[in-house]
Amino acid sequence: QSALTQPASVSGSPGQSITISCTGTSSDVGAYNYVSWYQQHPGKAPKLVIYDVDSRPSGISNRFSASKSGDTASLTISGLQTEDEGDYFCASYTTSNSWVFGGGTRLTVL
Amino acid sequence: QVHLVQSGAEVKKPGASVKVSCKVSGYTLSELSMHWVRQAPGKGLEWMGGFDPEHGKTIYGQKFQGRVTVTEDTSTDTTHMELSNLRSDDTAVYYCTTSGEDTALAAFAYWGQGTLVRVSS
């Protein structure tokens, strides 16, 4: 199972919006609505910010939104804040009953 | 609320095995579906294996088949991940993770603090 494809980095200024893409195949992202997104700060464990393509866990800001079209999922963060800076990973359940992560995207808030 | 506490850092020689532990609190291990994910230095997350409740068994990532074994001790609510025949590229932080009390949730909502395993001769 190959890793999902994410851009290596994205950046934005405070208050702006950014979108991170996550491209898979018909065997993972395109197969189920089981795409999730994780935020990770340096030296910390990942934190779930989106599940089931576009649902936010309790306590996650509504500045985080997500969607999916075909084999590509997207995470949008609006009203960027300095605390949003970090690494973001997508993940998907697969038709092999396994899980696959994206390579990760480094978000820099300028 | 699920809380996961992992065992401490390990240094191993190539060819050796390592066993990382993850103790669950807040819920019993039998109520949860546990998974293991690793992250090499400066790299992305990599799913190693975990319990699939739909099929009632532990599934392992193809890359780790034959080298990884996940076991559970329900008497202590502790899950263990053993990786054998270690190589230098197994140097990574290893995380236990789970969807939590909602086993139907297809995501990893709770994470341990991570265990650094360094493989060096």
XYZ file of N, CA and C in Angstrom:
693
model
N 0.858 -1.190 0.000
C 0.000 0.000 0.000
C 0.892 1.237 0.000
N 0.807 2.054 -1.043
C 1.617 3.258 -1.129
C 0.996 4.366 -0.294
N 1.868 5.243 0.213
C 1.393 6.368 1.002
C 0.532 7.286 0.142
N -0.427 7.935 0.777
C -1.235 8.937 0.101
C -0.348 10.136 -0.209
N -0.668 10.852 -1.282
C 0.184 11.953 -1.737
C -0.308 13.296 -1.219
N 0.557 13.966 -0.497
C 0.284 15.306 0.009
C 1.399 16.246 -0.444
N 1.106 17.545 -0.575
C 2.195 18.488 -0.854
C 3.122 18.548 0.355
N 4.404 18.744 0.092
C 5.381 18.750 1.181
C 5.170 19.930 2.116
N 4.760 21.062 1.547
C 4.603 22.245 2.375
C 3.560 23.185 1.788
N 2.949 23.939 2.683
C 2.055 25.032 2.318
C 2.313 26.152 3.309
N 1.964 27.359 2.916
C 2.137 28.477 3.835
C 1.032 29.495 3.624
N 0.842 30.301 4.645
C -0.163 31.350 4.570
C 0.067 32.359 5.675
N -0.533 33.504 5.509
C -0.424 34.560 6.519
C -1.584 34.456 7.495
N -1.399 34.988 8.684
C -2.509 34.969 9.656
C -3.765 35.576 9.064
N -4.885 34.876 9.284
C -6.159 35.341 8.770
C -6.520 34.765 7.417
N -5.520 34.298 6.679
C -5.789 33.715 5.363
C -6.293 32.281 5.497
N -6.640 31.683 4.343
C -7.059 30.281 4.287
C -6.068 29.496 3.453
N -5.869 28.260 3.833
C -5.034 27.353 3.041
C -5.768 26.036 2.862
N -5.404 25.311 1.820
C -5.980 23.996 1.560
C -4.860 23.003 1.308
N -4.966 21.844 1.943
C -3.995 20.772 1.764
C -4.703 19.603 1.086
N -4.142 19.114 0.006
C -4.742 17.995 -0.713
C -4.136 16.666 -0.279
N -4.871 15.604 -0.529
C -4.455 14.257 -0.146
C -4.993 13.318 -1.230
N -4.110 12.835 -2.069
C -4.542 12.022 -3.207
C -4.204 10.554 -3.004
N -5.209 9.731 -3.180
C -5.030 8.287 -3.057
C -5.501 7.580 -4.303
N -6.147 6.454 -4.094
C -6.639 5.646 -5.211
C -8.054 5.160 -4.919
N -8.598 4.422 -5.842
C -9.935 3.852 -5.664
C -9.937 2.738 -4.615
N -8.754 2.363 -4.131
C -8.661 1.327 -3.096
C -8.572 1.918 -1.693
N -8.459 3.215 -1.596
C -8.393 3.834 -0.266
C -9.299 5.068 -0.191
N -8.771 6.239 -0.535
C -9.575 7.469 -0.411
C -10.888 7.364 -1.196
N -10.812 6.835 -2.384
C -11.998 6.747 -3.230
C -12.961 5.642 -2.865
N -12.530 4.741 -1.973
C -13.345 3.564 -1.670
C -14.349 3.791 -0.546
N -13.956 4.543 0.452
C -14.801 4.739 1.630
C -14.786 6.207 2.054
N -15.744 6.578 2.872
C -15.722 7.915 3.492
C -15.041 7.841 4.849
N -13.881 7.200 4.855
C -13.114 7.027 6.089
C -11.763 7.726 5.978
N -11.815 8.998 5.602
C -10.613 9.816 5.541
C -10.552 10.654 6.817
N -9.400 10.686 7.432
C -9.199 11.496 8.631
C -7.946 12.355 8.465
N -7.878 13.407 9.258
C -6.755 14.339 9.212
C -6.203 14.537 10.621
N -4.879 14.684 10.703
C -4.193 14.815 11.986
C -3.244 15.994 11.942
N -3.214 16.712 13.046
C -2.287 17.827 13.227
C -1.189 17.345 14.176
N 0.052 17.686 13.871
C 1.144 17.287 14.750
C 2.109 18.450 14.960
N 2.324 18.781 16.207
C 3.319 19.785 16.555
C 4.621 19.078 16.902
N 5.754 19.759 16.747
C 7.067 19.126 16.972
C 7.164 18.438 18.322
N 7.585 17.177 18.291
C 7.787 16.421 19.508
C 6.525 15.932 20.184
N 5.387 16.145 19.527
C 4.117 15.737 20.119
C 3.469 14.626 19.303
N 2.514 13.932 19.935
C 1.746 12.935 19.219
C 0.744 13.621 18.292
N 0.353 12.953 17.222
C -0.666 13.509 16.334
C -1.982 13.740 17.068
N -2.766 14.669 16.538
C -4.068 15.011 17.115
C -5.109 14.950 16.011
N -6.190 14.245 16.251
C -7.257 14.123 15.255
C -8.002 15.440 15.117
N -8.124 15.947 13.870
C -8.863 17.192 13.646
C -10.073 16.993 12.728
N -10.060 15.936 11.919
C -11.188 15.636 11.026
C -11.315 14.111 10.931
N -12.551 13.600 10.951
C -12.786 12.181 10.696
C -13.970 12.022 9.739
N -14.101 10.859 9.176
C -15.183 10.575 8.225
C -15.303 11.669 7.166
N -14.200 12.018 6.583
C -14.063 13.003 5.496
C -14.233 14.438 5.959
N -15.344 14.746 6.682
C -15.642 16.152 6.947
C -16.222 16.429 8.339
N -16.055 15.485 9.272
C -16.595 15.673 10.623
C -15.504 16.119 11.587
N -15.846 17.056 12.454
C -14.881 17.556 13.443
C -15.149 16.931 14.801
N -14.096 16.441 15.450
C -14.278 15.963 16.836
C -14.635 17.135 17.747
N -15.198 16.811 18.884
C -15.509 17.834 19.872
C -14.237 18.592 20.247
N -14.336 19.916 20.294
C -13.203 20.723 20.704
C -12.335 21.240 19.575
N -12.585 20.763 18.351
C -11.826 21.244 17.197
C -12.537 22.451 16.588
N -11.766 23.499 16.341
C -12.322 24.745 15.819
C -13.029 24.544 14.483
N -14.108 25.301 14.283
C -14.814 25.232 12.993
C -14.032 25.933 11.884
N -12.834 26.428 12.199
C -11.947 26.936 11.144
C -11.383 25.772 10.312
N -11.498 24.564 10.852
C -11.037 23.371 10.140
C -12.228 22.743 9.405
N -12.085 22.589 8.100
C -13.117 21.933 7.315
C -12.447 21.028 6.296
N -13.213 20.094 5.764
C -12.616 19.140 4.838
C -13.677 18.597 3.893
N -13.191 17.997 2.809
C -14.086 17.431 1.813
C -13.359 16.340 1.038
N -14.085 15.700 0.147
C -13.491 14.668 -0.705
C -14.183 14.661 -2.045
N -13.405 14.465 -3.086
C -13.947 14.302 -4.426
C -13.158 13.196 -5.117
N -13.833 12.109 -5.398
C -13.147 10.990 -6.026
C -12.043 10.432 -5.138
N -10.834 10.396 -5.665
C -9.698 9.832 -4.935
C -8.887 10.886 -4.185
N -9.389 12.119 -4.147
C -8.659 13.208 -3.488
C -9.485 13.838 -2.376
N -8.868 13.923 -1.207
C -9.470 14.601 -0.062
C -8.738 15.914 0.169
N -9.412 16.853 0.816
C -8.807 18.165 1.065
C -9.145 18.654 2.456
N -8.180 19.305 3.068
C -8.356 19.945 4.371
C -8.163 21.442 4.173
N -9.116 22.230 4.649
C -9.009 23.686 4.579
C -8.982 24.253 5.987
N -8.044 25.144 6.212
C -7.979 25.863 7.476
C -8.188 27.336 7.152
N -9.227 27.915 7.699
C -9.528 29.314 7.439
C -9.124 30.158 8.644
N -8.975 31.436 8.415
C -8.586 32.331 9.498
C -7.323 31.851 10.193
N -6.288 31.593 9.411
C -5.055 31.015 9.946
C -4.571 31.720 11.204
N -4.124 30.907 12.156
C -3.535 31.427 13.376
C -2.150 30.811 13.543
N -1.302 31.483 14.284
C 0.066 30.990 14.450
C 0.077 29.594 15.064
N -0.909 29.294 15.914
C -0.969 27.986 16.563
C -1.311 26.853 15.585
N -1.737 27.210 14.369
C -2.045 26.183 13.367
C -0.784 25.634 12.716
N 0.328 26.321 12.915
C 1.581 25.883 12.297
C 1.959 24.495 12.813
N 2.375 23.631 11.889
C 2.750 22.266 12.243
C 2.636 21.362 11.041
N 2.654 20.061 11.296
C 2.531 19.070 10.237
C 1.120 18.496 10.221
N 0.638 18.239 9.004
C -0.707 17.697 8.849
C -0.628 16.421 8.010
N -1.320 15.400 8.496
C -1.320 14.099 7.827
C -2.752 13.671 7.546
N -2.986 13.136 6.350
C -4.269 12.516 6.077
C -4.115 11.004 6.254
N -5.216 10.319 6.422
C -5.206 8.864 6.546
C -6.496 8.317 5.958
N -6.440 7.100 5.484
C -7.620 6.470 4.911
C -7.638 4.986 5.208
N -8.822 4.458 5.446
C -9.012 3.017 5.517
C -8.947 2.494 4.087
N -8.534 1.240 3.929
C -8.363 0.707 2.582
C -9.188 -0.561 2.356
N -9.296 -0.955 1.110
C -10.029 -2.171 0.760
C -9.307 -3.429 1.230
N -8.087 -3.296 1.714
C -7.347 -4.427 2.280
C -7.536 -4.524 3.785
N -8.504 -3.731 4.313
C -8.764 -3.693 5.752
C -7.572 -3.156 6.526
N -6.782 -2.332 5.882
C -5.620 -1.719 6.518
C -5.783 -0.207 6.473
N -4.784 0.483 6.981
C -4.799 1.936 6.988
C -3.559 2.453 6.265
N -3.703 3.601 5.624
C -2.573 4.221 4.961
C -2.593 5.718 5.278
N -1.407 6.263 5.538
C -1.264 7.691 5.830
C -0.661 8.417 4.629
N -0.852 9.719 4.631
C -0.181 10.559 3.666
C 1.224 10.862 4.155
N 2.050 11.400 3.276
C 3.425 11.696 3.624
C 3.587 12.903 4.547
N 2.515 13.681 4.678
C 2.553 14.827 5.564
C 2.817 16.134 4.843
N 2.239 17.217 5.368
C 2.407 18.565 4.832
C 2.806 19.504 5.954
N 3.889 20.217 5.763
C 4.333 21.199 6.762
C 3.637 22.519 6.495
N 2.833 22.985 7.437
C 2.157 24.267 7.323
C 2.958 25.331 8.062
N 3.310 26.369 7.333
C 4.013 27.507 7.922
C 3.080 28.708 7.900
N 2.924 29.338 9.047
C 2.123 30.561 9.127
C 3.102 31.731 9.168
N 3.110 32.471 8.085
C 4.132 33.511 7.890
C 3.928 34.716 8.797
N -12.958 8.988 28.964
C -11.741 9.456 28.304
C -10.697 8.354 28.332
N -10.119 8.067 27.177
C -9.081 7.043 27.074
C -7.718 7.676 27.303
N -6.899 7.016 28.077
C -5.536 7.490 28.309
C -4.580 6.354 28.005
N -3.534 6.670 27.203
C -2.573 5.660 26.787
C -1.182 6.068 27.245
N -0.517 5.184 27.980
C 0.839 5.462 28.462
C 1.773 4.357 27.979
N 2.808 4.766 27.266
C 3.720 3.805 26.649
C 4.995 3.617 27.474
N 5.695 2.535 27.191
C 6.956 2.240 27.848
C 8.050 3.169 27.322
N 9.214 3.125 27.997
C 10.273 4.074 27.709
C 11.120 3.741 26.485
N 12.004 4.667 26.170
C 12.850 4.553 24.986
C 13.730 3.310 25.048
N 14.061 2.814 23.873
C 14.876 1.603 23.755
C 16.004 1.838 22.754
N 17.142 1.207 23.008
C 18.246 1.179 22.052
C 18.545 -0.294 21.785
N 18.530 -0.657 20.524
C 18.724 -2.061 20.148
C 19.764 -2.179 19.044
N 20.360 -3.344 18.982
C 21.320 -3.619 17.911
C 20.600 -4.242 16.726
N 21.137 -4.069 15.531
C 20.538 -4.700 14.342
C 20.380 -6.193 14.538
N 19.229 -6.715 14.118
C 18.935 -8.132 14.258
C 18.192 -8.483 15.519
N 18.188 -7.586 16.481
C 17.489 -7.840 17.751
C 15.996 -7.591 17.593
N 15.263 -7.828 18.671
C 13.830 -7.548 18.720
C 13.573 -6.491 19.784
N 12.442 -5.800 19.638
C 12.035 -4.817 20.639
C 10.560 -5.029 20.934
N 10.192 -4.827 22.192
C 8.799 -4.950 22.597
C 8.386 -3.655 23.284
N 7.424 -2.973 22.705
C 6.926 -1.707 23.241
C 5.552 -1.949 23.846
N 5.324 -1.376 25.014
C 4.066 -1.581 25.729
C 3.239 -0.307 25.761
N 1.938 -0.498 25.901
C 0.998 0.619 25.920
C -0.111 0.269 26.902
N -0.147 0.994 28.016
C -1.154 0.702 29.035
C -2.356 1.621 28.871
N -3.511 1.004 28.887
C -4.768 1.720 28.709
C -5.393 2.040 30.065
N -5.937 3.219 30.171
C -6.752 3.548 31.341
C -7.961 4.360 30.885
N -8.971 4.384 31.725
C -10.205 5.070 31.368
C -11.231 4.111 30.789
N -10.769 3.105 30.104
C -11.579 2.038 29.547
C -10.755 0.761 29.661
N -11.403 -0.366 29.469
C -10.656 -1.609 29.451
C -10.189 -1.893 28.030
N -9.118 -2.641 27.937
C -8.538 -2.948 26.630
C -9.547 -3.674 25.744
N -10.359 -4.504 26.346
C -11.317 -5.288 25.564
C -12.412 -4.416 24.937
N -12.557 -3.170 25.417
C -13.548 -2.259 24.846
C -12.992 -1.466 23.660
N -11.707 -1.586 23.408
C -11.054 -0.754 22.415
C -10.446 -1.577 21.284
N -10.246 -0.925 20.131
C -9.491 -1.501 19.023
C -8.173 -0.741 18.938
N -7.088 -1.404 19.252
C -5.784 -0.751 19.338
C -4.981 -0.918 18.062
N -4.207 0.118 17.745
C -3.354 0.111 16.558
C -1.976 0.623 16.920
N -1.019 0.343 16.039
C 0.337 0.841 16.198
C 0.756 1.581 14.933
N 1.345 2.749 15.147
C 1.790 3.627 14.065
C 3.204 4.070 14.406
N 4.072 4.150 13.423
C 5.427 4.629 13.707
C 5.775 5.831 12.852
N 6.815 6.547 13.281
C 7.263 7.745 12.573
C 8.773 7.832 12.663
N 9.428 7.592 11.543
C 10.879 7.725 11.485
C 11.240 9.208 11.609
N 12.456 9.513 12.047
C 12.858 10.914 12.240
C 12.643 11.758 11.002
N 11.880 12.827 11.148
C 11.626 13.734 10.045
C 10.736 13.180 8.948
N 10.112 12.048 9.209
C 9.287 11.390 8.178
C 7.815 11.380 8.562
N 7.004 10.737 7.715
C 5.570 10.681 7.946
C 5.159 9.533 8.846
N 3.854 9.435 9.034
C 3.292 8.371 9.859
C 3.117 7.104 9.025
N 3.298 5.973 9.670
C 3.228 4.685 8.968
C 2.447 3.710 9.842
N 1.310 3.241 9.326
C 0.492 2.286 10.064
C 1.145 0.914 10.032
N 1.258 0.291 11.197
C 1.913 -1.017 11.288
C 0.919 -2.163 11.407
N -0.140 -1.922 12.167
C -1.113 -2.975 12.360
C -2.092 -2.596 13.455
N -3.175 -3.345 13.541
C -4.168 -3.079 14.562
C -5.338 -4.020 14.476
N -6.223 -3.879 15.455
C -7.355 -4.782 15.539
C -8.498 -4.298 14.658
N -8.991 -5.179 13.824
C -10.114 -4.874 12.959
C -11.366 -5.494 13.568
N -12.229 -4.700 14.182
C -13.403 -5.271 14.868
C -14.389 -5.928 13.913
N -14.422 -5.462 12.673
C -15.356 -6.033 11.706
C -14.995 -7.491 11.411
N -13.702 -7.781 11.397
C -13.260 -9.136 11.095
C -12.773 -9.878 12.329
N -12.746 -9.182 13.475
C -12.406 -9.826 14.737
C -10.983 -10.332 14.832
N -10.052 -9.657 14.160
C -8.665 -10.105 14.235
C -7.717 -8.928 14.007
N -6.459 -9.152 14.376
C -5.432 -8.131 14.162
C -4.926 -8.213 12.728
N -4.891 -7.082 12.084
C -4.408 -6.963 10.707
C -3.042 -6.282 10.743
N -2.093 -6.772 9.971
C -0.762 -6.172 9.920
C -0.513 -5.566 8.547
N 0.221 -4.460 8.545
C 0.605 -3.856 7.288
C 1.508 -4.802 6.502
N 1.332 -4.791 5.212
C 2.084 -5.720 4.355
C 3.590 -5.598 4.580
N 4.040 -4.379 4.777
C 5.470 -4.134 4.958
C 6.022 -4.831 6.198
N 5.156 -5.057 7.190
C 5.615 -5.577 8.475
C 5.230 -7.042 8.699
N 4.542 -7.614 7.728
C 4.119 -9.008 7.852
C 5.308 -9.913 8.162
N 5.140 -10.732 9.182
C 6.191 -11.667 9.558
C 7.210 -11.095 10.532
N 7.195 -9.775 10.735
C 8.177 -9.152 11.653
C 7.536 -8.525 12.863
N 6.224 -8.254 12.784
C 5.556 -7.570 13.886
C 4.485 -8.464 14.485
N 4.373 -8.391 15.792
C 3.330 -9.128 16.510
C 2.736 -8.213 17.567
N 1.418 -8.095 17.538
C 0.704 -7.309 18.545
C -0.036 -8.274 19.464
N 0.172 -8.106 20.753
C -0.512 -8.953 21.728
C -1.226 -8.069 22.741
N -2.191 -8.650 23.422
C -2.954 -7.909 24.419
C -3.036 -8.701 25.709
N -2.821 -8.017 26.816
C -2.963 -8.621 28.143
C -4.148 -7.917 28.810
N -5.291 -8.552 28.750
C -6.493 -7.913 29.299
C -6.463 -7.847 30.821
N -5.616 -8.653 31.459
C -5.545 -8.613 32.921
C -4.896 -7.313 33.411
N -4.061 -6.723 32.554
C -3.401 -5.467 32.928
C -3.783 -4.325 31.992
N -4.705 -4.596 31.060
C -5.118 -3.583 30.073
C -3.909 -2.987 29.355
N -3.017 -3.865 28.949
C -1.796 -3.444 28.269
C -1.666 -4.178 26.929
N -1.363 -3.422 25.893
C -1.083 -4.026 24.595
C 0.407 -3.883 24.307
N 0.937 -4.874 23.613
C 2.368 -4.902 23.313
C 2.579 -5.043 21.810
N 3.599 -4.357 21.313
C 3.996 -4.494 19.915
C 5.438 -4.961 19.892
N 5.668 -6.120 19.303
C 7.027 -6.639 19.184
C 7.452 -6.633 17.729
N 8.595 -6.019 17.468
C 9.154 -5.953 16.115
C 10.489 -6.696 16.130
N 10.637 -7.645 15.247
C 11.832 -8.474 15.248
C 12.768 -8.128 14.094
N 13.966 -8.725 14.148
C 14.969 -8.554 13.089
C 15.154 -7.069 12.747
N 15.430 -6.283 13.765
C 15.511 -4.839 13.607
C 16.619 -4.407 12.659
N 16.338 -3.354 11.911
C 17.304 -2.741 11.001
C 17.443 -1.278 11.385
N 18.447 -0.629 10.833
C 18.659 0.782 11.176
C 17.465 1.646 10.760
N 16.794 1.256 9.687
C 15.652 2.071 9.253
C 14.379 1.798 10.063
N 14.496 0.986 11.088
C 13.393 0.822 12.041
C 13.482 1.860 13.155
N 14.554 2.649 13.144
C 14.672 3.735 14.114
C 13.512 4.701 13.914
N 12.709 4.866 14.963
C 11.484 5.643 14.827
C 10.841 5.835 16.193
N 9.861 6.735 16.221
C 8.965 6.826 17.378
C 7.768 5.945 17.081
N 7.453 5.075 18.006
C 6.337 4.140 17.858
C 5.198 4.600 18.758
N 4.005 4.722 18.157
C 2.820 5.163 18.881
C 1.775 4.054 18.928
N 1.121 3.926 20.081
C -0.130 3.168 20.117
C -1.257 4.190 19.974
N -2.346 3.763 19.361
C -3.446 4.670 19.117
C -4.746 3.882 19.008
N -5.855 4.573 19.192
C -7.152 3.914 19.152
C -8.249 4.896 18.788
N -9.334 4.363 18.278
C -10.494 5.206 17.994
C -11.198 5.593 19.287
N -10.925 4.811 20.338
C -11.585 5.108 21.604
C -12.775 4.216 21.826
N -13.665 4.679 22.655
C -14.813 3.871 23.074
C -15.784 3.612 21.922
N -15.763 4.434 20.912
C -16.594 4.234 19.736
C -15.791 3.435 18.711
N -15.862 2.126 18.803
C -15.038 1.291 17.922
C -15.468 1.390 16.469
N -16.646 1.975 16.234
C -17.096 2.164 14.855
C -16.449 3.402 14.226
N -15.803 4.227 15.060
C -15.146 5.427 14.545
C -13.924 5.022 13.733
N -13.917 5.415 12.475
C -12.794 5.043 11.600
C -11.745 6.130 11.629
N -11.141 6.298 12.777
C -10.085 7.306 12.931
C -9.365 7.034 14.244
N -8.231 7.689 14.427
C -7.414 7.475 15.627
C -7.526 8.695 16.524
N -8.412 8.569 17.529
C -8.750 9.721 18.357
C -7.827 9.894 19.555
N -7.220 8.811 20.008
C -6.365 8.863 21.185
C -5.011 8.258 20.844
N -3.957 8.913 21.367
C -2.594 8.491 21.057
C -1.769 8.397 22.335
N -0.865 7.428 22.373
C 0.113 7.396 23.436
C 1.144 8.494 23.209
N 2.062 8.627 24.160
C 3.051 9.708 24.064
C 4.197 9.369 23.106
N 4.240 8.125 22.663
C 5.292 7.716 21.742
C 6.478 7.092 22.469
N 7.108 6.134 21.821
C 8.300 5.462 22.350
C 9.372 5.479 21.275
N 10.501 6.093 21.575
C 11.612 6.138 20.622
C 12.375 4.826 20.674
N 12.497 4.194 19.534
C 13.324 3.001 19.395
C 14.463 3.342 18.453
N 15.670 3.200 18.950
C 16.853 3.492 18.130
C 17.596 2.198 17.868
N 17.871 1.953 16.602
C 18.589 0.749 16.219
C 19.972 1.168 15.752
N 20.972 0.720 16.505
C 22.338 1.139 16.189
C 23.327 0.074 16.642
N 24.342 -0.133 15.828
C 25.361 -1.096 16.189
C 26.412 -0.466 17.102
